[in-house]
């Protein structure tokens, strides 16, 4: 199989770019002296995760228990489920641990801590629980200075569970686009997690792991004293949101959607393509950033960026490609019916999820199908 | 299986509501004297399509050739592929027809017409081709008055193909929210398609089928003289976008996402739930409408609408539920950890596509798993 014979739309991975992205993150964290635990929610693809582990990653992060089950079945034992545990899912977590999976779960409330400890004791299982720390008001977690932090740690330990560490994610890093601001958020993420760990230890509680991370902070951190591991997901593909944040160039983006021109509206300067939001996802993550790429940046079939051409609108299986600014009324000659284009996506996690498979294009031009899974 | 034991997140179908939506559309079109050809892109689910056909639908509309292949394998022969045909997909279309599928394909340019005719002659296949007509400048198609319409019709007929009809879709109907405006767009869609058919016939070309439709226009049309069939997709589930347009009530929406509360940020009035954009999709279709529902309207587990509570923000596997207007600082008491909620989606086609299965909740409370497929 090669690029010219693929059906469209298709999700392409440029394997050379992917490998360079993996090596860049791993080398950066090796230099800073911390372990790296990639977040596999971005690709849910064994081939990609194998490459991350081959480069030096230690363990994985998952966003669903289905990811944990699939990757454990593929031989990965060291897994953090980084979404707050609820009582109804403890049976599923228990089953994984009973099969030998070193699954870590997360709590950020007394209710969750008590539920985990109660269930664990009832089933003779000492769950390994990490406390989620809120370092930027972005979403979940307990502020490092809150009394609740110690209460939750004590509830877990007194309840017979293993308090494995703290976990933080500076999701607000996505709101910045200068190196100084990103370095500051990275330091805020590091400082918050390290302070939380210190408070737990000062209270006589264990806290072996200090886990932090997001792609922008991981790549912008200048020191990681006190941190034991970093998590990041989208860095493996990168996307237009990350390009606008400033942590990659367009030429680093490893994921694209291959599409075919199916028609035109010449007077409007539109080429209609067979990739719509079903293939791109509805993610409009660059809408509020400095450069709005619509539904994606248009490139040639071989991946050369085509200046001002973007996918400006999308229906389910139709995309509209047009030139930003003035309409290109010669677009039917520029991109005749049958022309194949690549579209760089706003958000690699969302675009990947629309596809049952990736088509991985090697540097030798050979294309391999890499399955991914979806659902819960 | 019942509702209380389902894992979350899950895509629920309220089967009673679905059946009422199916009956409403079918009855309306029966009264207007036209055939109904549902667009199966909304659900890609055999169980739903079986119910549509049982109610009287004749044939289906698809947005991908994979849908055609799957539903043909399920026994449906009469299929329109309503996306402009490109040369590279003609082999796949030919294979379907050779297996006995009565597949109709679509063209809106001379290039496509010549490519179809050339390929058809080379393979001894008389493709049934419908010409796409542009009735509102929304996307694809040839204006009813354009000379190109006759040229494309003649190219098909002279090339030995069957000119099966014209097909129009008033996508701009989504931009309106009054009954008068919707009725006017419906009449514009009808009139444009009928004029195109009349021009083809006046030129001595056949045009047996006049196919139009979108959910808003189908439900708002007051007469359909000259039309032979209507297509619509989202009506089977409805969603918040359709509610804002004015063609359904919240209580008609048959699709929802079941989710569990996993934590809180009390000071902000947030409940965190285990459905994020992966479960809801990134579709923010109500953002530019009169009532912005965020990522969805919150209901109880049993489906009662909870006033002003919406999913106001979403990450991949986390949603933030909050009260529109003033924060509910008692939200942790209102929705304790473990509380199960249903979220009505902005866009049923997009939300459904995020899930491998629907969980169909019957009026007797029994839950059945209805698989759906994705990809191309």
XYZ file of C-alpha atoms in Angstrom:
752
model
C 0.000 0.000 0.000
C 1.229 3.511 -0.653
C -0.039 7.044 -0.202
C -1.382 7.298 -3.773
C -3.774 4.365 -3.389
C -5.254 5.114 0.043
C -8.986 5.707 0.219
C -9.995 9.137 1.496
C -10.566 10.457 4.036
C -7.748 8.824 5.997
C -5.778 9.791 9.118
C -2.098 9.853 8.176
C 0.803 9.657 10.581
C 4.149 10.907 9.310
C 6.271 8.342 11.142
C 9.500 10.334 10.835
C 7.917 13.388 12.456
C 6.315 11.249 15.155
C 9.641 9.679 16.019
C 11.335 13.084 16.199
C 8.561 14.337 18.509
C 9.009 11.293 20.754
C 12.775 11.720 20.853
C 12.530 15.443 21.594
C 10.312 14.945 24.660
C 12.235 11.943 25.960
C 15.605 13.672 25.595
C 14.333 16.846 27.279
C 13.039 14.898 30.288
C 16.125 12.680 30.435
C 18.205 15.845 30.720
C 15.942 17.149 33.496
C 16.310 13.810 35.278
C 12.680 12.683 35.533
C 10.752 9.682 34.286
C 8.270 10.127 31.449
C 4.811 8.550 31.437
C 3.037 9.363 28.121
C -0.709 9.906 28.057
C -2.033 7.372 25.558
C -5.460 9.002 25.213
C -4.054 10.962 22.255
C -3.661 7.932 19.993
C -5.085 4.779 21.717
C -2.770 2.973 19.303
C -0.388 0.213 20.258
C 2.116 1.014 17.507
C 2.525 4.581 18.734
C 2.796 3.563 22.381
C 5.366 0.897 21.528
C 7.506 3.624 19.952
C 7.144 5.822 23.055
C 8.228 2.985 25.328
C 11.083 1.978 23.043
C 12.382 5.557 23.367
C 12.438 5.354 27.158
C 8.957 6.036 28.515
C 8.200 4.313 31.829
C 4.561 3.356 32.197
C 1.549 5.054 30.664
C -1.292 7.396 31.617
C -4.856 6.579 30.567
C -8.112 8.528 30.528
C -10.456 5.509 30.546
C -10.388 2.056 32.086
C -10.843 0.625 28.598
C -7.429 2.086 27.697
C -6.012 0.432 30.809
C -7.548 -2.922 29.856
C -6.347 -2.790 26.263
C -2.796 -1.710 27.024
C -2.507 -4.141 29.931
C -3.568 -6.894 27.506
C -0.722 -5.652 25.285
C 1.751 -6.187 28.117
C 1.979 -2.788 29.857
C 1.648 -3.139 33.641
C 2.452 0.317 35.022
C -0.680 2.393 34.383
C -2.172 5.539 35.950
C -5.872 6.139 35.408
C -5.806 9.928 35.636
C -9.543 10.617 36.000
C -11.158 10.767 39.440
C -12.329 7.321 40.559
C -16.004 6.788 41.285
C -17.415 3.900 43.318
C -19.151 2.277 40.335
C -15.806 1.757 38.553
C -13.927 0.174 41.455
C -14.920 -3.337 40.402
C -13.315 -2.794 37.015
C -10.152 -1.430 38.652
C -10.059 -4.375 41.050
C -10.314 -6.865 38.194
C -7.322 -5.255 36.500
C -5.213 -5.378 39.667
C -6.191 -9.004 40.312
C -4.893 -9.861 36.849
C -1.526 -8.318 37.723
C -1.912 -4.784 36.416
C -0.077 -2.220 38.561
C -2.995 0.210 38.188
C -2.897 3.500 40.060
C -6.142 5.402 40.657
C -6.842 9.029 41.563
C -8.932 10.788 44.220
C -9.510 14.430 45.118
C -12.245 14.230 47.767
C -12.969 12.591 51.098
C -16.012 10.863 49.608
C -13.873 9.201 46.943
C -11.121 8.306 49.450
C -13.606 6.673 51.803
C -15.317 4.825 48.952
C -11.995 3.484 47.662
C -10.796 2.445 51.116
C -14.120 0.826 51.975
C -14.262 -1.125 48.739
C -10.583 -2.073 48.996
C -10.948 -3.413 52.531
C -14.115 -5.304 51.602
C -12.232 -7.035 48.783
C -8.850 -7.401 50.464
C -7.201 -5.078 47.944
C -4.726 -2.349 48.827
C -5.325 0.147 46.019
C -2.475 2.467 45.030
C -4.083 5.920 45.130
C -2.654 9.246 43.988
C -4.166 12.525 45.142
C -5.000 15.010 42.406
C -3.656 18.494 43.133
C -5.129 21.666 41.636
C -2.274 23.956 40.591
C -4.147 26.449 38.427
C -7.916 26.313 39.024
C -8.309 24.586 35.673
C -10.495 21.628 36.558
C -10.183 19.007 39.299
C -7.911 18.573 42.287
C -7.213 19.882 45.777
C -5.192 23.098 46.223
C -1.703 22.321 47.642
C -2.373 24.453 50.725
C -5.829 23.053 51.569
C -6.378 21.180 54.802
C -8.409 18.716 52.738
C -5.188 17.438 51.170
C -3.991 15.983 54.460
C -7.458 14.724 55.341
C -7.714 12.782 52.092
C -4.184 11.387 52.485
C -4.924 10.265 56.031
C -8.284 8.730 55.045
C -6.518 6.639 52.452
C -3.674 5.530 54.712
C -5.885 4.957 57.740
C -8.231 3.049 55.444
C -5.419 0.663 54.553
C -4.720 1.963 51.061
C -1.291 2.838 49.589
C -0.869 6.591 49.169
C 1.266 6.501 46.048
C 1.784 10.170 45.340
C 0.330 13.372 43.961
C -0.682 14.190 40.420
C -1.149 17.636 38.837
C -2.016 18.887 35.364
C -1.680 22.561 34.437
C -4.430 22.626 31.826
C -4.280 26.419 31.825
C -0.981 26.171 29.944
C -3.114 26.007 26.795
C -4.076 29.654 27.346
C -0.554 31.009 26.812
C 1.662 31.533 23.810
C 4.951 32.986 24.942
C 7.964 31.108 26.229
C 8.084 33.217 29.411
C 4.440 32.610 30.263
C 4.747 28.880 29.558
C 7.872 28.607 31.708
C 5.980 30.388 34.491
C 3.008 27.981 34.270
C 5.424 25.056 34.230
C 7.068 26.355 37.382
C 3.636 26.898 38.969
C 2.690 23.295 38.152
C 5.982 21.988 39.543
C 5.840 24.164 42.639
C 2.253 23.273 43.476
C 2.804 19.546 43.175
C 6.054 19.657 45.152
C 4.458 21.741 47.930
C 1.568 19.274 48.159
C 3.995 16.365 48.431
C 6.006 18.189 51.105
C 2.882 18.864 53.155
C 1.827 15.229 53.002
C 5.305 14.101 54.064
C 5.432 16.689 56.856
C 2.166 15.208 58.122
C 3.832 11.819 58.324
C 2.194 10.497 55.174
C 4.036 8.813 52.306
C 4.290 10.507 48.902
C 6.816 8.679 46.746
C 5.564 9.982 43.371
C 5.239 13.607 42.260
C 3.634 13.475 38.822
C 2.949 16.559 36.726
C 2.463 17.481 33.147
C 0.866 18.789 30.002
C 2.563 19.073 26.636
C 3.184 22.844 26.880
C 4.539 22.714 30.445
C 6.580 19.559 29.896
C 8.390 21.156 26.952
C 8.778 24.541 28.666
C 9.987 23.391 32.093
C 13.479 24.584 32.867
C 13.889 22.636 36.089
C 11.910 19.846 37.679
C 13.397 19.612 41.190
C 11.215 17.481 43.403
C 9.268 15.999 40.496
C 9.604 12.268 39.850
C 7.688 11.926 36.604
C 6.046 13.920 33.815
C 2.953 13.105 31.789
C 2.068 14.463 28.313
C 0.011 13.220 25.399
C -0.428 15.403 22.349
C 3.324 16.089 21.883
C 3.586 12.771 20.005
C 1.567 14.189 17.079
C 1.381 17.931 17.800
C -1.312 20.017 16.107
C -2.310 23.569 15.201
C -3.267 24.461 18.772
C 0.246 23.497 19.919
C 1.730 25.454 17.018
C -0.173 28.561 18.162
C 0.930 28.015 21.751
C 4.462 28.003 20.404
C 5.771 24.550 21.308
C 6.019 23.221 17.749
C 6.205 24.308 14.133
C 3.790 23.325 11.371
C 6.548 21.038 10.100
C 6.468 19.056 13.363
C 2.788 18.066 13.066
C 2.750 14.313 12.469
C -1.021 13.826 12.050
C -2.990 14.941 9.009
C -6.152 13.956 7.185
C -5.819 12.920 3.544
C -8.766 14.098 1.450
C -9.912 14.379 -2.174
C -11.420 17.370 -3.984
C -14.952 16.425 -5.081
C -16.263 19.723 -6.483
C -16.064 23.523 -6.545
C -18.025 26.713 -6.167
C -15.742 28.831 -8.325
C -17.412 32.181 -7.727
C -16.950 31.766 -3.992
C -13.423 30.425 -4.294
C -14.397 27.110 -2.704
C -13.082 23.636 -3.318
C -15.308 20.961 -1.749
C -13.435 17.973 -0.283
C -14.530 14.594 1.051
C -13.297 15.248 4.601
C -15.805 17.051 6.789
C -16.118 17.272 10.552
C -16.509 13.512 10.785
C -12.903 13.192 9.605
C -11.486 16.345 11.251
C -13.656 16.373 14.409
C -15.654 19.423 15.427
C -12.670 20.764 17.397
C -12.181 24.455 16.658
C -9.386 24.891 19.168
C -7.619 27.624 17.191
C -10.765 29.767 17.086
C -9.743 31.830 20.097
C -6.009 31.761 19.402
C -3.960 34.345 17.526
C -4.158 32.363 14.270
C -7.520 30.741 13.475
C -6.995 27.842 11.074
C -10.700 27.043 10.661
C -10.914 23.236 10.599
C -7.306 22.855 9.500
C -4.322 23.946 7.430
C -4.253 22.699 3.856
C -1.127 20.976 2.494
C -0.316 19.105 -0.703
C -0.714 15.327 -0.790
C 2.964 15.105 0.084
C 2.649 17.445 3.047
C 3.948 20.813 1.758
C 2.042 23.621 3.518
C -0.152 25.596 1.069
C 0.129 29.095 2.487
C -3.242 30.676 3.194
C -5.501 27.737 2.277
C -7.564 26.371 5.145
C -10.618 24.214 5.622
C -12.910 27.124 6.372
C -16.125 25.179 7.029
C -17.242 21.606 7.459
C -20.381 19.494 7.269
C -20.432 15.826 8.200
C -18.672 14.477 5.093
C -17.980 17.714 3.193
C -15.241 20.247 3.874
C -14.874 23.646 2.235
C -11.307 24.592 1.341
C -10.733 28.259 0.632
C -8.068 30.933 0.790
C -8.045 33.095 3.894
C -8.594 36.721 2.936
C -9.514 37.138 -0.736
C -11.343 34.260 -2.493
C -9.311 32.317 -5.055
C -11.643 32.285 -8.042
C -9.099 30.133 -9.859
C -9.442 27.388 -7.254
C -10.973 24.876 -9.709
C -7.816 25.077 -11.817
C -5.556 25.025 -8.773
C -7.230 22.008 -7.182
C -9.111 20.075 -9.905
C -11.574 17.313 -8.979
C -9.581 14.328 -7.776
C -6.752 16.444 -6.279
C -5.578 14.952 -3.005
C -4.701 17.241 -0.108
C -3.571 16.811 3.475
C -5.210 18.816 6.249
C -3.289 19.494 9.474
C -5.755 19.312 12.405
C -6.494 21.719 15.243
C -6.351 18.991 17.869
C -4.680 15.634 17.334
C -6.580 13.866 20.155
C -9.966 14.835 18.733
C -9.133 14.174 15.078
C -7.539 10.802 15.777
C -10.634 9.692 17.686
C -12.747 10.030 14.540
C -10.803 7.267 12.782
C -10.718 3.485 13.348
C -7.129 3.354 12.021
C -4.138 5.485 11.341
C -2.287 5.111 8.050
C 1.365 5.348 9.051
C 3.553 6.713 6.276
C 7.155 5.680 6.740
C 10.146 7.661 5.555
C 10.491 5.007 2.822
C 6.974 5.846 1.601
C 5.532 2.510 2.720
C 2.114 2.838 4.388
C 1.043 0.577 7.240
C -2.365 0.456 8.924
C -2.143 1.052 12.660
C -5.466 0.289 14.385
C -6.758 2.428 17.222
C -9.754 1.802 19.463
C -12.527 3.981 20.826
C -15.349 3.872 23.314
C -15.430 3.091 27.013
C -29.300 -4.914 31.840
C -30.988 -1.787 33.095
C -30.251 1.895 33.289
C -28.890 1.738 36.866
C -26.121 -0.728 36.004
C -24.812 0.810 32.780
C -21.203 1.952 32.750
C -20.735 5.649 32.095
C -20.369 7.477 29.833
C -22.938 5.817 27.581
C -25.073 7.024 24.676
C -28.720 6.399 25.548
C -31.595 6.214 23.114
C -35.068 6.737 24.535
C -36.836 4.253 22.264
C -40.300 5.699 22.880
C -39.193 9.174 21.842
C -37.345 7.784 18.826
C -40.428 5.931 17.656
C -42.571 9.042 18.052
C -40.044 11.066 16.026
C -40.076 8.418 13.294
C -43.860 8.329 13.207
C -44.157 12.111 13.139
C -41.941 12.488 10.056
C -43.416 9.520 8.232
C -46.991 10.656 8.834
C -46.194 14.222 7.753
C -44.677 13.035 4.474
C -47.410 10.468 3.875
C -49.928 13.310 4.127
C -47.895 15.373 1.664
C -47.802 12.396 -0.680
C -44.075 11.859 -1.072
C -41.717 8.975 -0.335
C -39.304 9.276 2.571
C -35.647 8.209 2.340
C -33.982 8.686 5.778
C -30.346 9.738 5.978
C -28.651 7.020 8.013
C -25.483 9.051 8.698
C -27.119 10.224 11.924
C -27.049 6.821 13.616
C -25.223 4.249 11.394
C -27.214 1.744 13.417
C -29.204 -1.137 11.961
C -31.741 -1.182 14.769
C -32.677 2.449 14.179
C -32.848 2.066 10.416
C -35.000 -1.052 10.755
C -37.486 1.032 12.754
C -37.452 3.759 10.093
C -38.179 1.234 7.336
C -40.832 -0.537 9.371
C -42.625 2.815 9.659
C -42.703 3.269 5.904
C -39.359 4.680 4.729
C -38.413 3.681 1.172
C -34.680 3.331 0.680
C -31.924 5.143 2.528
C -29.470 7.993 2.031
C -25.800 7.525 2.983
C -22.852 9.877 3.406
C -20.107 7.270 2.878
C -19.716 4.163 0.751
C -19.021 2.233 3.948
C -22.579 3.007 5.054
C -23.790 1.734 1.670
C -21.782 -1.480 2.051
C -22.953 -2.144 5.605
C -26.627 -1.473 5.003
C -26.594 -3.373 1.716
C -25.144 -6.331 3.627
C -28.097 -5.904 5.999
C -30.502 -6.298 3.085
C -31.220 -2.710 1.965
C -30.881 -2.353 -1.824
C -32.193 1.151 -2.588
C -29.384 3.515 -1.566
C -28.374 7.070 -2.548
C -24.783 8.084 -1.857
C -25.397 11.808 -1.415
C -21.791 13.063 -1.612
C -20.271 14.035 -4.953
C -18.641 11.039 -6.631
C -14.920 11.176 -7.404
C -13.150 8.928 -9.895
C -11.169 7.054 -7.221
C -14.378 5.757 -5.588
C -16.042 4.460 -8.765
C -14.550 0.995 -8.326
C -16.165 0.698 -4.904
C -19.507 1.874 -6.321
C -19.214 -0.588 -9.202
C -18.578 -3.479 -6.819
C -21.746 -2.624 -4.905
C -23.852 -2.494 -8.059
C -22.386 -5.774 -9.321
C -23.524 -7.389 -6.068
C -27.072 -6.233 -6.721
C -27.172 -2.949 -4.811
C -29.372 -0.340 -6.492
C -26.840 2.381 -5.666
C -27.431 5.884 -6.933
C -24.488 8.320 -7.146
C -24.314 12.100 -7.405
C -22.533 14.577 -9.694
C -22.483 18.353 -9.929
C -19.787 19.015 -12.538
C -18.886 18.108 -16.102
C -15.596 16.587 -14.890
C -17.442 14.203 -12.577
C -20.069 13.381 -15.229
C -17.406 12.555 -17.815
C -15.414 10.498 -15.296
C -18.494 8.489 -14.299
C -19.573 7.922 -17.908
C -16.059 6.970 -19.005
C -15.611 4.527 -16.138
C -19.122 3.131 -16.607
C -18.596 2.477 -20.334
C -15.179 0.923 -19.699
C -16.766 -1.517 -17.243
C -20.094 -2.079 -18.999
C -22.020 -0.472 -16.116
C -24.877 1.992 -16.553
C -24.600 4.015 -13.349
C -27.738 5.694 -12.011
C -26.644 9.304 -11.495
C -28.517 12.135 -9.817
C -27.489 15.744 -10.367
C -26.998 17.816 -7.230
C -28.836 21.150 -7.346
C -27.810 24.193 -5.310
C -30.941 25.826 -3.906
C -29.405 28.156 -1.310
C -25.674 28.662 -1.890
C -24.999 26.458 1.110
C -22.421 24.039 -0.243
C -22.396 21.919 -3.399
C -24.595 21.674 -6.466
C -25.538 23.465 -9.676
C -28.014 26.379 -9.567
C -31.358 25.391 -11.147
C -31.030 28.097 -13.803
C -27.432 27.385 -14.828
C -26.646 26.173 -18.334
C -24.269 23.712 -16.695
C -27.257 21.726 -15.414
C -28.283 20.727 -18.928
C -24.669 20.144 -19.972
C -24.106 17.709 -17.102
C -27.407 15.927 -17.783
C -26.543 15.556 -21.448
C -22.998 14.382 -20.701
C -24.423 11.606 -18.544
C -27.102 10.532 -21.007
C -24.862 10.803 -24.066
C -22.251 8.888 -22.113
C -24.682 6.013 -21.658
C -25.528 6.578 -17.993
C -29.008 6.667 -16.445
C -29.969 10.198 -15.393
C -32.025 9.269 -12.374
C -33.049 12.642 -11.027
C -32.051 15.740 -9.109
C -31.134 16.058 -5.447
C -31.146 19.210 -3.299
C -30.410 19.956 0.366
C -31.257 23.332 1.909
C -28.502 23.326 4.517
C -29.199 27.005 5.177
C -32.418 25.965 6.941
C -30.231 25.576 10.042
C -29.798 29.347 10.138
C -33.467 30.080 10.863
C -35.704 29.747 13.898
C -39.183 30.889 12.981
C -41.916 28.868 11.332
C -42.352 31.451 8.580
C -38.668 31.511 7.694
C -38.459 27.714 7.726
C -41.519 27.381 5.524
C -39.938 29.870 3.111
C -36.668 27.909 2.948
C -38.624 24.694 2.457
C -40.487 26.288 -0.452
C -37.180 27.581 -1.875
C -35.728 24.060 -1.688
C -38.820 22.560 -3.323
C -39.032 25.235 -5.989
C -35.352 25.031 -6.933
C -35.376 21.270 -7.284
C -38.638 21.248 -9.258
C -37.371 23.994 -11.614
C -34.166 22.050 -12.211
C -36.158 18.918 -13.020
C -38.440 20.871 -15.355
C -35.456 22.330 -17.214
C -33.909 18.899 -17.699
C -37.182 17.483 -18.994
C -37.710 20.480 -21.289
C -34.281 19.734 -22.753
C -35.452 16.217 -23.577
C -33.612 14.616 -20.662
C -35.168 12.228 -18.142
C -35.635 13.242 -14.518
C -37.846 10.724 -12.731
C -36.735 11.594 -9.178
C -36.932 14.982 -7.464
C -35.273 14.484 -4.062
C -35.020 17.216 -1.449
C -34.605 17.535 2.246
C -33.178 18.502 5.590
C -34.862 17.948 8.930
C -36.028 21.573 9.317
C -37.379 21.890 5.794
C -38.947 18.421 5.753
C -40.923 19.212 8.903
C -41.820 22.762 7.788
C -42.874 22.073 4.207
C -46.523 22.866 3.590
C -46.703 21.455 0.063
C -44.348 19.314 -1.947
C -45.824 19.470 -5.473
C -43.389 18.097 -7.993
C -41.231 16.422 -5.355
C -41.008 12.630 -5.376
C -39.032 12.008 -2.190
C -37.678 13.697 0.921
C -34.461 12.986 2.819
C -33.734 13.828 6.485
C -31.509 12.391 9.169
C -31.337 14.058 12.553
C -35.144 14.100 13.080
C -34.909 10.520 14.351
C -33.092 11.676 17.503
C -33.428 15.463 17.428
C -31.041 17.589 19.498
C -30.548 21.031 21.032
C -29.770 22.663 17.678
C -33.117 21.415 16.350
C -34.825 22.615 19.515
C -33.399 26.101 18.958
C -34.461 26.034 15.308
C -37.929 25.290 16.592
C -38.757 21.907 15.081
C -38.764 19.954 18.366
C -39.080 20.362 22.125
C -36.512 19.255 24.693
C -38.891 16.415 25.514
C -38.586 15.060 21.950
C -34.806 14.576 22.114
C -34.225 10.827 22.063
C -30.416 10.806 22.428
C -28.584 11.637 25.653
C -25.270 10.809 27.305
C -25.405 9.110 30.698
C -22.633 10.307 32.997
C -21.495 10.116 36.630
C -20.409 12.932 38.951
C -16.759 12.320 39.913
C -15.920 15.474 41.876
C -16.647 19.134 42.607
C -15.177 22.598 42.799
C -17.702 23.960 45.250
C -16.524 27.552 45.279
C -16.960 27.735 41.525
C -20.262 25.878 41.533
C -18.849 23.062 39.407
C -19.658 19.382 39.401
C -17.096 17.369 37.424
C -18.540 14.452 35.433
C -17.001 11.542 33.538
C -18.349 12.626 30.150
C -16.140 15.121 28.337
C -15.931 16.045 24.677
C -15.015 12.462 23.793
C -18.518 11.435 24.858
C -20.399 14.603 23.778
C -18.295 15.487 20.694
C -16.761 18.915 20.223
C -19.927 20.134 18.498
C -20.928 23.541 19.841
C -23.770 24.019 17.419
C -25.874 26.069 19.838
C -23.067 28.595 20.362
C -24.410 30.982 17.723
C -28.086 30.273 18.363
C -30.457 32.173 20.637
C -29.939 29.701 23.503
C -26.371 28.468 24.032
C -26.452 25.137 25.885
C -22.667 24.813 26.186
C -21.924 21.128 25.604
C -25.426 20.056 26.581
C -28.512 20.323 28.761
C -28.361 18.472 32.083
C -31.185 16.114 33.072
C -31.687 13.618 35.877
C -30.759 9.977 35.316
C -34.386 9.399 34.364
C -34.440 12.235 31.866
C -36.165 15.111 33.692
C -34.715 18.422 32.487
C -32.770 20.232 35.249
C -33.568 23.862 34.441
C -30.460 25.971 34.070
C -27.804 23.288 34.509
C -25.606 22.751 31.469
C -22.281 21.163 30.664
C -20.436 24.451 30.458
C -16.986 23.135 29.511
C -15.374 19.881 28.482
C -11.990 18.228 28.353
C -11.434 14.823 26.799
C -12.944 12.723 29.604
C -14.056 15.444 32.039
C -17.109 17.641 31.752
C -17.951 20.613 33.946
C -21.598 20.885 34.945
C -22.698 24.241 36.291
C -25.697 26.502 36.556
C -26.063 29.143 33.863
C -26.015 32.571 35.448
C -25.104 32.497 39.145
C -22.867 29.655 40.406
C -24.576 27.023 42.553
C -22.241 26.792 45.531
C -24.420 24.025 46.927
C -23.740 21.856 43.893
C -21.845 19.193 45.886
C -24.971 18.587 47.962
C -27.238 18.736 44.928
C -25.166 16.307 42.850
C -22.997 14.212 45.220
C -20.199 12.015 43.867
C -21.748 9.048 42.130
C -24.861 10.950 40.993
C -25.845 9.912 37.499
C -27.078 12.518 35.025
C -28.185 12.573 31.412
C -26.898 15.244 29.052
C -28.922 16.195 25.962
C -26.506 16.889 23.072
C -26.146 19.829 20.713
C -25.922 17.603 17.666
C -27.097 14.008 17.587
C -25.020 13.040 14.517
C -21.789 14.221 16.131
C -22.471 12.817 19.594
C -23.567 9.438 18.304
C -20.370 9.126 16.277
C -18.284 9.206 19.467
C -19.808 5.927 20.680
C -19.372 2.332 19.460
C -22.864 1.451 20.703
C -26.124 2.981 21.718
C -27.865 1.772 24.854
C -31.514 1.673 23.864
C -33.839 2.199 26.810
C -37.286 0.772 26.131
C -40.493 2.083 27.617
C -40.416 -1.030 29.839
C -37.030 0.058 31.217
C -35.135 -2.788 29.550
C -31.831 -1.703 28.027
C -30.503 -3.238 24.822
C -27.141 -2.579 23.176
C -27.491 -1.385 19.597
C -24.115 -1.335 17.817
C -23.174 1.411 15.411
C -20.142 1.620 13.140
C -17.736 4.391 12.230
C -14.952 5.097 9.772
C -14.831 4.995 5.998
